[in-house]
Tab-separated table of C-alpha atoms in Angstrom:
chain	number	residue	atom	x	y	z
A	1	MET	CA	225.157	4.830	-18.185
A	2	ASP	CA	226.960	2.103	-20.150
A	3	ALA	CA	227.642	2.049	-23.885
A	4	LEU	CA	228.058	-1.432	-25.338
A	5	LEU	CA	229.502	-2.448	-28.675
A	6	TYR	CA	227.000	-3.097	-31.482
A	7	ILE	CA	228.236	-5.923	-33.704
A	8	ASP	CA	226.270	-8.118	-36.100
A	9	GLY	CA	222.941	-6.832	-34.813
A	10	GLN	CA	223.731	-7.518	-31.146
A	11	TRP	CA	224.797	-5.442	-28.146
A	12	LYS	CA	228.011	-6.815	-26.673
A	13	PRO	CA	230.133	-5.968	-23.606
A	14	GLY	CA	233.370	-6.858	-25.402
A	15	ARG	CA	235.348	-10.077	-25.281
A	16	GLU	CA	237.674	-8.807	-22.535
A	17	HIS	CA	235.072	-6.724	-20.665
A	18	TRP	CA	237.320	-3.663	-20.636
A	19	TRP	CA	235.713	-0.253	-19.999
A	20	PHE	CA	236.667	3.413	-19.966
A	21	ASN	CA	234.975	6.397	-18.307
A	22	VAL	CA	233.279	9.313	-20.039
A	23	GLU	CA	233.230	12.793	-18.481
A	24	ASN	CA	230.680	15.580	-18.593
A	25	PRO	CA	232.852	18.571	-19.639
A	26	ALA	CA	230.536	21.031	-17.888
A	27	THR	CA	231.173	19.425	-14.498
A	28	GLY	CA	234.303	17.304	-14.925
A	29	ARG	CA	232.421	14.382	-13.390
A	30	VAL	CA	232.121	10.870	-14.805
A	31	MET	CA	228.710	10.460	-16.457
A	32	GLY	CA	229.055	6.954	-17.861
A	33	ARG	CA	231.374	4.408	-19.364
A	34	ALA	CA	231.886	2.636	-22.682
A	35	VAL	CA	233.399	-0.658	-23.770
A	36	ASP	CA	237.099	-0.481	-24.563
A	37	ALA	CA	237.171	-2.822	-27.552
A	38	THR	CA	240.027	-5.259	-28.146
A	39	ALA	CA	241.318	-7.130	-31.170
A	40	PRO	CA	238.724	-9.949	-31.014
A	41	ASP	CA	235.904	-7.370	-30.956
A	42	VAL	CA	237.300	-5.626	-34.026
A	43	ALA	CA	237.663	-8.986	-35.753
A	44	ASP	CA	234.003	-9.738	-35.027
A	45	ALA	CA	232.918	-6.414	-36.534
A	46	LEU	CA	235.030	-6.937	-39.649
A	47	GLU	CA	233.690	-10.451	-40.097
A	48	ALA	CA	230.077	-9.301	-39.707
A	49	ALA	CA	230.395	-6.416	-42.154
A	50	SER	CA	232.268	-8.412	-44.786
A	51	ARG	CA	229.822	-11.333	-44.527
A	52	VAL	CA	226.793	-9.169	-45.417
A	53	ALA	CA	228.479	-6.882	-47.960
A	54	ALA	CA	227.330	-8.795	-51.047
A	55	ASP	CA	223.738	-9.175	-49.821
A	56	TRP	CA	223.410	-5.525	-48.777
A	57	ALA	CA	224.734	-4.414	-52.162
A	58	GLN	CA	221.870	-6.313	-53.832
A	59	VAL	CA	219.087	-4.701	-51.776
A	60	PRO	CA	216.994	-2.614	-54.216
A	61	PRO	CA	217.565	1.140	-53.973
A	62	ALA	CA	213.901	1.716	-53.077
A	63	LYS	CA	214.264	-0.555	-50.042
A	64	ARG	CA	217.418	1.219	-48.908
A	65	ALA	CA	215.628	4.545	-49.396
A	66	GLU	CA	212.769	3.385	-47.190
A	67	LEU	CA	215.207	2.488	-44.412
A	68	LEU	CA	216.972	5.867	-44.657
A	69	ASP	CA	213.654	7.711	-44.453
A	70	ASN	CA	212.777	5.677	-41.373
A	71	MET	CA	216.139	6.594	-39.840
A	72	ALA	CA	215.431	10.289	-40.361
A	73	ASP	CA	211.990	9.894	-38.776
A	74	ALA	CA	213.432	7.996	-35.816
A	75	LEU	CA	216.043	10.666	-35.147
A	76	MET	CA	213.458	13.426	-35.016
A	77	ALA	CA	211.093	11.313	-32.903
A	78	ASN	CA	213.865	11.001	-30.287
A	79	VAL	CA	215.286	14.517	-30.562
A	80	ASP	CA	214.757	15.531	-26.930
A	81	GLU	CA	216.350	12.420	-25.427
A	82	LEU	CA	219.280	12.525	-27.846
A	83	ALA	CA	219.833	16.264	-27.418
A	84	HIS	CA	220.001	15.941	-23.639
A	85	LEU	CA	222.636	13.208	-23.847
A	86	LEU	CA	224.581	15.047	-26.559
A	87	THR	CA	224.790	18.187	-24.434
A	88	GLU	CA	225.705	16.256	-21.310
A	89	GLU	CA	228.511	14.382	-23.067
A	90	GLU	CA	229.926	17.007	-25.468
A	91	GLY	CA	228.951	20.244	-23.725
A	92	LYS	CA	227.255	22.335	-26.400
A	93	PRO	CA	224.077	24.252	-25.466
A	94	ILE	CA	220.884	22.221	-25.707
A	95	LYS	CA	219.555	24.382	-28.537
A	96	GLU	CA	222.690	23.633	-30.577
A	97	ALA	CA	222.310	19.930	-29.767
A	98	ARG	CA	218.777	19.906	-31.142
A	99	SER	CA	219.998	21.631	-34.296
A	100	GLU	CA	222.733	19.037	-34.686
A	101	ILE	CA	220.223	16.192	-34.538
A	102	ALA	CA	218.006	17.863	-37.145
A	103	TYR	CA	221.092	18.366	-39.324
A	104	GLY	CA	222.017	14.702	-38.950
A	105	ALA	CA	218.494	13.568	-39.832
A	106	ARG	CA	218.627	15.658	-42.991
A	107	PHE	CA	221.430	13.493	-44.377
A	108	PHE	CA	219.298	10.365	-44.138
A	109	ARG	CA	216.401	12.186	-45.767
A	110	TYR	CA	218.582	13.552	-48.556
A	111	TYR	CA	220.289	10.254	-49.368
A	112	ALA	CA	216.941	8.452	-49.346
A	113	GLY	CA	216.394	10.446	-52.520
A	114	GLU	CA	219.917	10.210	-53.908
A	115	VAL	CA	220.024	6.403	-53.657
A	116	GLN	CA	217.326	6.270	-56.338
A	117	ARG	CA	219.380	8.481	-58.661
A	118	ILE	CA	222.558	6.390	-58.853
A	119	GLU	CA	223.114	6.287	-62.588
A	120	GLY	CA	225.715	5.088	-65.075
A	121	ASP	CA	226.398	6.154	-68.667
A	122	THR	CA	226.064	4.606	-72.105
A	123	PHE	CA	228.555	5.146	-74.925
A	124	PRO	CA	228.355	4.871	-78.709
A	125	ASP	CA	230.250	1.971	-80.287
A	126	PRO	CA	232.122	2.936	-83.469
A	127	GLU	CA	231.562	-0.554	-84.912
A	128	ALA	CA	227.921	-0.874	-83.828
A	129	THR	CA	228.599	-4.437	-82.690
A	130	ARG	CA	228.423	-4.039	-78.934
A	131	ALA	CA	226.712	-2.198	-76.114
A	132	THR	CA	229.003	-0.216	-73.823
A	133	PHE	CA	227.910	1.248	-70.522
A	134	THR	CA	228.949	1.892	-66.941
A	135	ARG	CA	227.244	1.031	-63.698
A	136	LYS	CA	227.900	2.220	-60.154
A	137	ILE	CA	228.648	-0.486	-57.598
A	138	PRO	CA	229.194	-0.264	-53.808
A	139	ILE	CA	232.826	0.078	-52.829
A	140	GLY	CA	232.416	-2.392	-49.951
A	141	VAL	CA	233.052	-2.487	-46.209
A	142	SER	CA	233.487	1.089	-44.971
A	143	VAL	CA	235.136	2.268	-41.759
A	144	LEU	CA	233.787	5.586	-40.507
A	145	ILE	CA	235.957	7.391	-37.930
A	146	THR	CA	234.205	10.386	-36.412
A	147	PRO	CA	235.176	13.334	-34.154
A	148	TRP	CA	233.820	14.470	-30.797
A	149	ASN	CA	232.797	18.029	-31.682
A	150	TYR	CA	229.736	16.994	-33.742
A	151	PRO	CA	229.510	13.405	-32.559
A	152	LEU	CA	226.031	12.620	-33.875
A	153	ALA	CA	225.942	14.666	-37.069
A	154	MET	CA	229.297	13.399	-38.320
A	155	ILE	CA	228.174	9.788	-37.968
A	156	CYS	CA	225.031	10.621	-39.917
A	157	ARG	CA	226.957	12.530	-42.604
A	158	LYS	CA	229.090	9.454	-43.268
A	159	MET	CA	226.660	6.619	-42.544
A	160	ALA	CA	223.759	7.881	-44.662
A	161	PRO	CA	225.597	7.913	-48.027
A	162	ALA	CA	227.450	4.690	-47.197
A	163	LEU	CA	224.254	2.761	-46.481
A	164	ALA	CA	222.546	4.387	-49.453
A	165	ALA	CA	225.367	3.231	-51.732
A	166	GLY	CA	225.038	-0.336	-50.439
A	167	CYS	CA	228.068	-0.451	-48.133
A	168	PRO	CA	228.042	-2.018	-44.647
A	169	VAL	CA	229.743	0.210	-42.076
A	170	ILE	CA	231.880	0.006	-38.953
A	171	VAL	CA	231.669	3.227	-36.950
A	172	LYS	CA	234.501	4.205	-34.612
A	173	PRO	CA	233.447	7.329	-32.643
A	174	ALA	CA	235.826	9.567	-30.708
A	175	GLU	CA	236.637	8.231	-27.257
A	176	GLN	CA	235.318	11.471	-25.684
A	177	THR	CA	231.795	10.903	-27.035
A	178	PRO	CA	230.899	7.200	-27.329
A	179	LEU	CA	227.608	7.446	-25.421
A	180	ILE	CA	225.752	9.508	-28.036
A	181	ALA	CA	227.020	7.128	-30.729
A	182	ALA	CA	225.584	4.164	-28.828
A	183	ALA	CA	222.306	6.043	-28.307
A	184	LEU	CA	222.098	6.685	-32.047
A	185	PHE	CA	222.593	2.975	-32.739
A	186	ARG	CA	219.894	2.119	-30.183
A	187	VAL	CA	217.461	4.285	-32.111
A	188	PHE	CA	218.385	2.611	-35.398
A	189	ASP	CA	218.407	-0.892	-33.880
A	190	ARG	CA	214.604	-0.707	-33.619
A	191	LEU	CA	214.213	-0.252	-37.390
A	192	GLY	CA	215.115	-3.736	-38.563
A	193	VAL	CA	218.510	-3.009	-40.114
A	194	PRO	CA	219.931	-6.370	-41.251
A	195	PRO	CA	222.584	-7.725	-38.840
A	196	GLY	CA	226.113	-6.775	-39.862
A	197	VAL	CA	225.106	-3.782	-41.983
A	198	MET	CA	225.940	-1.294	-39.228
A	199	ASN	CA	228.468	-1.930	-36.471
A	200	LEU	CA	229.809	0.195	-33.613
A	201	VAL	CA	233.180	-0.237	-31.894
A	202	THR	CA	234.417	2.108	-29.173
A	203	GLY	CA	237.699	2.469	-27.349
A	204	ASP	CA	241.357	3.351	-27.664
A	205	PRO	CA	242.061	4.573	-31.215
A	206	THR	CA	245.710	3.572	-31.011
A	207	ARG	CA	244.592	-0.036	-30.555
A	208	ILE	CA	241.436	-0.130	-32.696
A	209	GLY	CA	242.600	2.065	-35.563
A	210	PRO	CA	245.483	-0.063	-36.879
A	211	LEU	CA	243.331	-3.209	-36.745
A	212	LEU	CA	240.610	-1.595	-38.848
A	213	LEU	CA	242.938	0.157	-41.277
A	214	SER	CA	245.169	-2.828	-41.980
A	215	ASP	CA	242.420	-5.308	-42.891
A	216	ILE	CA	242.228	-5.985	-46.617
A	217	ARG	CA	238.437	-6.392	-46.400
A	218	VAL	CA	238.096	-2.679	-45.629
A	219	ARG	CA	237.676	-0.904	-48.955
A	220	LYS	CA	236.749	2.573	-47.734
A	221	ILE	CA	237.982	4.721	-44.842
A	222	SER	CA	236.203	7.980	-44.065
A	223	PHE	CA	237.832	10.098	-41.366
A	224	THR	CA	237.181	13.508	-39.833
A	225	GLY	CA	239.846	14.821	-37.480
A	226	SER	CA	243.358	16.204	-37.329
A	227	THR	CA	245.696	16.463	-40.299
A	228	ALA	CA	248.389	14.510	-38.429
A	229	VAL	CA	246.083	11.513	-37.947
A	230	GLY	CA	244.771	11.865	-41.500
A	231	LYS	CA	248.292	11.434	-42.837
A	232	GLN	CA	248.705	8.258	-40.765
A	233	ILE	CA	245.475	6.918	-42.230
A	234	LEU	CA	246.655	7.668	-45.768
A	235	ARG	CA	249.844	5.720	-45.162
A	236	ALA	CA	247.944	2.770	-43.699
A	237	ALA	CA	245.385	2.730	-46.522
A	238	ALA	CA	248.161	2.669	-49.109
A	239	GLU	CA	249.208	-0.798	-47.942
A	240	HIS	CA	246.102	-2.350	-49.498
A	241	VAL	CA	245.055	0.583	-51.708
A	242	ALA	CA	241.823	1.359	-49.864
A	243	SER	CA	239.845	4.421	-50.865
A	244	VAL	CA	240.103	7.301	-48.399
A	245	SER	CA	237.997	10.393	-47.662
A	246	LEU	CA	239.474	12.884	-45.215
A	247	GLU	CA	238.125	16.063	-43.659
A	248	LEU	CA	241.070	17.416	-41.728
A	249	GLY	CA	242.247	20.535	-39.926
A	250	GLY	CA	241.376	24.057	-40.939
A	251	ASN	CA	242.685	27.589	-40.501
A	252	ALA	CA	239.738	29.563	-41.807
A	253	PRO	CA	240.157	33.229	-42.676
A	254	PHE	CA	237.135	35.452	-42.032
A	255	ILE	CA	237.552	38.640	-44.081
A	256	VAL	CA	235.619	41.774	-43.127
A	257	PHE	CA	235.780	44.549	-45.716
A	258	ASP	CA	235.048	48.108	-44.689
A	259	ASP	CA	231.878	48.286	-46.769
A	260	SER	CA	230.274	45.444	-44.789
A	261	ASP	CA	227.341	45.985	-42.440
A	262	LEU	CA	228.277	45.526	-38.763
A	263	GLU	CA	224.711	44.489	-37.966
A	264	GLN	CA	225.366	41.496	-40.218
A	265	VAL	CA	229.057	40.945	-39.445
A	266	ILE	CA	228.919	40.715	-35.631
A	267	PRO	CA	226.197	38.006	-35.471
A	268	ALA	CA	228.115	36.193	-38.219
A	269	ILE	CA	231.309	36.173	-36.146
A	270	LEU	CA	229.352	34.899	-33.149
A	271	ALA	CA	227.953	32.051	-35.255
A	272	CYS	CA	231.202	31.226	-37.027
A	273	LYS	CA	233.606	31.589	-34.092
A	274	PHE	CA	231.713	31.019	-30.841
A	275	ARG	CA	229.200	28.296	-31.776
A	276	ASN	CA	230.098	25.121	-29.869
A	277	ALA	CA	232.666	27.260	-27.974
A	278	GLY	CA	234.685	27.569	-31.173
A	279	GLN	CA	235.190	23.801	-31.462
A	280	ILE	CA	234.333	23.558	-35.145
A	281	CYS	CA	236.607	22.515	-38.016
A	282	VAL	CA	235.231	25.322	-40.186
A	283	ALA	CA	235.290	27.961	-37.422
A	284	ALA	CA	236.844	31.330	-38.207
A	285	ASN	CA	240.432	31.087	-36.980
A	286	ARG	CA	241.855	34.350	-38.347
A	287	ILE	CA	239.521	37.357	-38.537
A	288	TYR	CA	240.905	39.900	-41.003
A	289	VAL	CA	239.375	43.355	-40.634
A	290	GLN	CA	240.046	46.232	-43.026
A	291	ARG	CA	241.973	48.726	-40.915
A	292	ARG	CA	239.542	51.629	-40.804
A	293	HIS	CA	236.820	49.203	-39.683
A	294	MET	CA	238.937	47.660	-36.884
A	295	THR	CA	237.915	49.736	-33.872
A	296	ALA	CA	234.230	49.485	-34.719
A	297	VAL	CA	234.404	45.707	-35.179
A	298	ALA	CA	236.421	45.111	-32.001
A	299	ASP	CA	234.118	47.266	-29.872
A	300	ALA	CA	230.917	45.835	-31.312
A	301	LEU	CA	232.151	42.247	-30.973
A	302	ALA	CA	233.202	42.760	-27.360
A	303	GLU	CA	229.827	44.317	-26.592
A	304	ALA	CA	227.978	41.377	-28.157
A	305	LEU	CA	230.110	38.817	-26.306
A	306	SER	CA	229.525	40.551	-22.987
A	307	HIS	CA	225.903	39.443	-23.218
A	308	LEU	CA	226.675	35.739	-23.781
A	309	THR	CA	225.731	33.400	-20.959
A	310	VAL	CA	228.464	30.797	-20.437
A	311	GLY	CA	227.608	27.673	-18.475
A	312	ASP	CA	226.203	24.151	-18.494
A	313	GLY	CA	224.579	23.532	-21.860
A	314	LEU	CA	221.599	21.820	-20.224
A	315	SER	CA	220.377	25.235	-19.061
A	316	ALA	CA	218.100	26.866	-21.622
A	317	ALA	CA	219.756	30.208	-20.823
A	318	THR	CA	223.239	29.048	-21.861
A	319	ASP	CA	224.688	30.522	-25.057
A	320	MET	CA	228.139	28.897	-24.847
A	321	GLY	CA	229.177	25.708	-23.100
A	322	PRO	CA	232.532	24.240	-22.020
A	323	LEU	CA	235.515	23.020	-23.965
A	324	ILE	CA	235.763	19.256	-24.251
A	325	ASP	CA	238.497	18.636	-21.653
A	326	ALA	CA	241.387	20.081	-19.656
A	327	ALA	CA	243.812	19.648	-22.569
A	328	ALA	CA	241.591	21.858	-24.717
A	329	VAL	CA	241.628	24.598	-22.080
A	330	ASP	CA	245.407	24.344	-21.863
A	331	LYS	CA	245.799	24.688	-25.629
A	332	VAL	CA	243.590	27.779	-25.784
A	333	SER	CA	245.455	29.321	-22.844
A	334	GLN	CA	248.803	28.695	-24.542
A	335	HIS	CA	247.606	30.283	-27.782
A	336	VAL	CA	246.376	33.405	-25.999
A	337	GLN	CA	249.532	33.705	-23.906
A	338	ASP	CA	251.711	33.353	-26.995
A	339	ALA	CA	249.682	36.039	-28.759
A	340	VAL	CA	249.984	38.475	-25.854
A	341	THR	CA	253.715	37.798	-25.547
A	342	ASN	CA	254.075	38.666	-29.227
A	343	GLY	CA	252.133	41.918	-29.103
A	344	ALA	CA	248.408	41.117	-29.123
A	345	THR	CA	246.053	43.123	-26.929
A	346	ILE	CA	243.252	41.484	-24.937
A	347	VAL	CA	240.035	43.421	-25.457
A	348	MET	CA	238.033	41.018	-23.326
A	349	GLY	CA	238.387	37.527	-21.839
A	350	GLY	CA	241.760	35.866	-22.184
A	351	HIS	CA	241.507	33.421	-19.268
A	352	PRO	CA	239.873	30.172	-18.111
A	353	LEU	CA	236.734	30.621	-16.033
A	354	GLU	CA	236.815	29.638	-12.370
A	355	MET	CA	233.918	27.223	-12.326
A	356	PRO	CA	233.504	23.435	-12.420
A	357	GLY	CA	234.246	21.855	-15.766
A	358	TYR	CA	236.368	23.099	-18.646
A	359	PHE	CA	235.337	26.660	-19.448
A	360	TYR	CA	237.245	29.467	-21.158
A	361	ALA	CA	236.032	33.052	-21.350
A	362	PRO	CA	234.908	34.402	-24.746
A	363	THR	CA	237.954	36.319	-25.907
A	364	VAL	CA	238.717	39.133	-28.367
A	365	LEU	CA	242.292	40.058	-29.298
A	366	THR	CA	243.499	42.951	-31.423
A	367	ASN	CA	246.953	43.541	-32.960
A	368	ALA	CA	247.137	39.856	-33.885
A	369	SER	CA	249.511	38.697	-36.621
A	370	GLU	CA	250.384	35.623	-38.656
A	371	SER	CA	253.515	35.026	-36.567
A	372	MET	CA	251.378	33.976	-33.588
A	373	ARG	CA	250.454	30.342	-32.923
A	374	LEU	CA	246.727	31.107	-33.036
A	375	ALA	CA	247.106	32.233	-36.650
A	376	GLN	CA	249.107	29.173	-37.646
A	377	GLU	CA	247.266	26.410	-35.755
A	378	GLU	CA	243.616	25.674	-35.083
A	379	THR	CA	242.819	27.168	-31.696
A	380	PHE	CA	239.549	25.210	-31.408
A	381	GLY	CA	238.254	27.535	-28.726
A	382	PRO	CA	236.322	30.777	-28.130
A	383	VAL	CA	239.087	33.185	-29.159
A	384	ALA	CA	238.632	35.801	-31.904
A	385	PRO	CA	241.984	37.236	-33.041
A	386	LEU	CA	241.540	40.374	-35.172
A	387	LEU	CA	244.208	41.011	-37.829
A	388	ALA	CA	244.253	44.354	-39.671
A	389	PHE	CA	244.699	44.631	-43.445
A	390	GLU	CA	244.714	47.426	-46.007
A	391	THR	CA	243.992	46.110	-49.521
A	392	GLU	CA	242.220	43.251	-51.278
A	393	SER	CA	245.317	41.753	-52.845
A	394	GLU	CA	247.126	41.869	-49.518
A	395	VAL	CA	244.412	40.053	-47.579
A	396	TYR	CA	243.952	37.326	-50.185
A	397	GLU	CA	247.683	36.623	-50.151
A	398	ARG	CA	247.795	36.518	-46.346
A	399	ALA	CA	244.653	34.372	-46.124
A	400	ASN	CA	246.156	31.787	-48.486
A	401	GLN	CA	249.463	31.566	-46.585
A	402	THR	CA	248.543	28.356	-44.784
A	403	PRO	CA	248.923	24.666	-45.599
A	404	TYR	CA	245.221	24.271	-44.826
A	405	GLY	CA	242.291	24.959	-47.110
A	406	LEU	CA	238.984	23.926	-45.568
A	407	ALA	CA	236.763	27.034	-45.306
A	408	ALA	CA	236.977	30.795	-45.816
A	409	TYR	CA	234.492	33.619	-45.273
A	410	VAL	CA	234.105	37.022	-46.898
A	411	PHE	CA	231.832	39.865	-45.848
A	412	THR	CA	231.211	42.691	-48.300
A	413	ARG	CA	228.326	44.420	-50.061
A	414	ASP	CA	230.329	44.705	-53.300
A	415	LEU	CA	229.382	41.856	-55.648
A	416	GLY	CA	232.476	42.310	-57.773
A	417	ARG	CA	234.724	42.160	-54.726
A	418	ALA	CA	232.887	39.064	-53.504
A	419	MET	CA	233.520	37.236	-56.777
A	420	ARG	CA	237.162	38.304	-56.853
A	421	ALA	CA	237.513	36.848	-53.352
A	422	VAL	CA	235.935	33.547	-54.400
A	423	ARG	CA	238.424	33.259	-57.264
A	424	ALA	CA	241.412	34.255	-55.141
A	425	LEU	CA	240.842	32.136	-52.031
A	426	HIS	CA	242.235	28.591	-52.206
A	427	PHE	CA	239.762	26.842	-49.926
A	428	GLY	CA	237.273	24.029	-50.417
A	429	MET	CA	234.382	26.168	-49.176
A	430	VAL	CA	233.809	29.917	-49.309
A	431	GLY	CA	230.926	31.593	-47.504
A	432	VAL	CA	230.106	35.026	-48.884
A	433	ASN	CA	228.094	36.910	-46.252
A	434	ASP	CA	227.262	33.438	-44.907
A	435	PRO	CA	228.920	32.202	-41.688
A	436	VAL	CA	227.240	28.762	-41.701
A	437	PRO	CA	227.234	27.440	-45.292
A	438	SER	CA	227.064	23.709	-44.425
A	439	LEU	CA	224.009	21.813	-45.682
A	440	ALA	CA	223.260	18.158	-46.317
A	441	GLU	CA	222.644	18.981	-49.973
A	442	VAL	CA	226.080	20.481	-50.724
A	443	PRO	CA	229.615	19.019	-50.946
A	444	ILE	CA	231.715	19.715	-47.831
A	445	GLY	CA	235.476	19.266	-47.828
A	446	GLY	CA	238.867	20.893	-48.113
A	447	VAL	CA	241.925	21.249	-50.311
A	448	LYS	CA	245.644	21.073	-49.545
A	449	GLU	CA	246.238	19.571	-46.073
A	450	SER	CA	242.586	19.980	-45.131
A	451	GLY	CA	241.535	16.800	-46.825
A	452	ILE	CA	240.540	14.628	-49.758
A	453	GLY	CA	237.044	13.966	-51.049
A	454	ARG	CA	233.664	15.470	-50.214
A	455	GLU	CA	230.795	14.730	-47.847
A	456	GLY	CA	227.232	15.782	-48.495
A	457	GLY	CA	225.480	16.496	-51.788
A	458	HIS	CA	225.446	14.082	-54.686
A	459	GLU	CA	229.249	13.898	-54.485
A	460	GLY	CA	228.949	12.357	-51.022
A	461	ILE	CA	227.371	9.122	-52.213
A	462	HIS	CA	229.929	8.723	-54.983
A	463	GLU	CA	232.658	8.476	-52.334
A	464	PHE	CA	231.162	5.035	-51.551
A	465	LEU	CA	230.697	3.886	-55.161
A	466	GLU	CA	232.998	2.561	-57.857
A	467	THR	CA	232.491	2.720	-61.618
A	468	GLN	CA	232.251	-0.613	-63.440
A	469	TYR	CA	232.554	-0.513	-67.208
A	470	VAL	CA	230.662	-3.178	-69.175
A	471	SER	CA	231.078	-4.130	-72.849
A	472	VAL	CA	228.579	-6.563	-74.379
A	473	ARG	CA	229.441	-7.770	-77.893
A	474	TRP	CA	226.997	-9.660	-80.089
């Protein structure tokens, strides 16, 4: 299976005809290849997007809305084919892949409505001799850099508001998952999108990234990925003062108070920690359990995990698939080893699985602490470290002791306690008795070193718009 570049409405093998292989993480075998773009390819994409920017900005909102609705329909019409490829390339269970495609389609559906509600303001003139108002205008050529863990949904979450706002896009997917990106573009290519409005370049980010980020024609950069790379993007964007949206690393606390219901808490931990094998930016990274609840939570969680089927995501019986590559397995192993060396106890798991591909056993650790690497860094794997706490004020202070601030979770049946937690936790998103709060209709994003800006909701489209003030004197 080959993934070509999509530039100016055409599929291209790249000027230099360079390629790189793509692995199936469930088997470790090569499943396809993608074009390794070079400087001339990037230049072609930039030229195409900048050439059509003015024309696309003038397309009436109703016409853009019609296209976005058609994109949502096309995604759902091809859900089975796309889900199969998504699972094969990224590893998640097929049922999760189908959910991801439906989630991605929802962004196109939502922004088909939002594009028709882009509004400015009018202002009173103290002299009554002029009309003063604002209008929202597209920011311009937008570079969308997406991660491998939700390789289809993250493209949709960025592309839908950008196209709705009137911005042409250049998508740079993660090098681990270019095939599903190309498949998505193949679906959209049948819908009559004007050439140059959407472009796809794949390949080495160390070569492609600087070329995209340094071009003065790029007015918006939207990136989801690590904090370290996000900081590099900020520095590059500063050179020509491009607008930047960043969703970066997380270190999410998941707080379980002793009044919470275990029948609700355990499925929530499974959803928040073990979905996509824990490879989620908003996954629970530190699970704080009120001390007298600790034994019950640890035992119940281990019991629930013992029933998970781990294997190739293409099997309908699979509950948890592989990690993305060997480096991911190594990182998880190092985190667990460091925790054990520093006093953590393995309740279950704690080792890679001896099977083809890149699998790690679902793991529960007790006696975890903030001094351990897995409480300071994103583990990005199926490891649930349980940290004991005594009081509310203590756990809020410990939860906030991180440079990251993407998501936090609180489980309690006490409404007052829930609202105190919301006020105390310095995170961009807080789920109260809700392990999966993400929706197309709400703003997603972090604070501190977890990012800048928001995706989703009405705030998402404004990331791709600028405010123009107009004064008309008579």
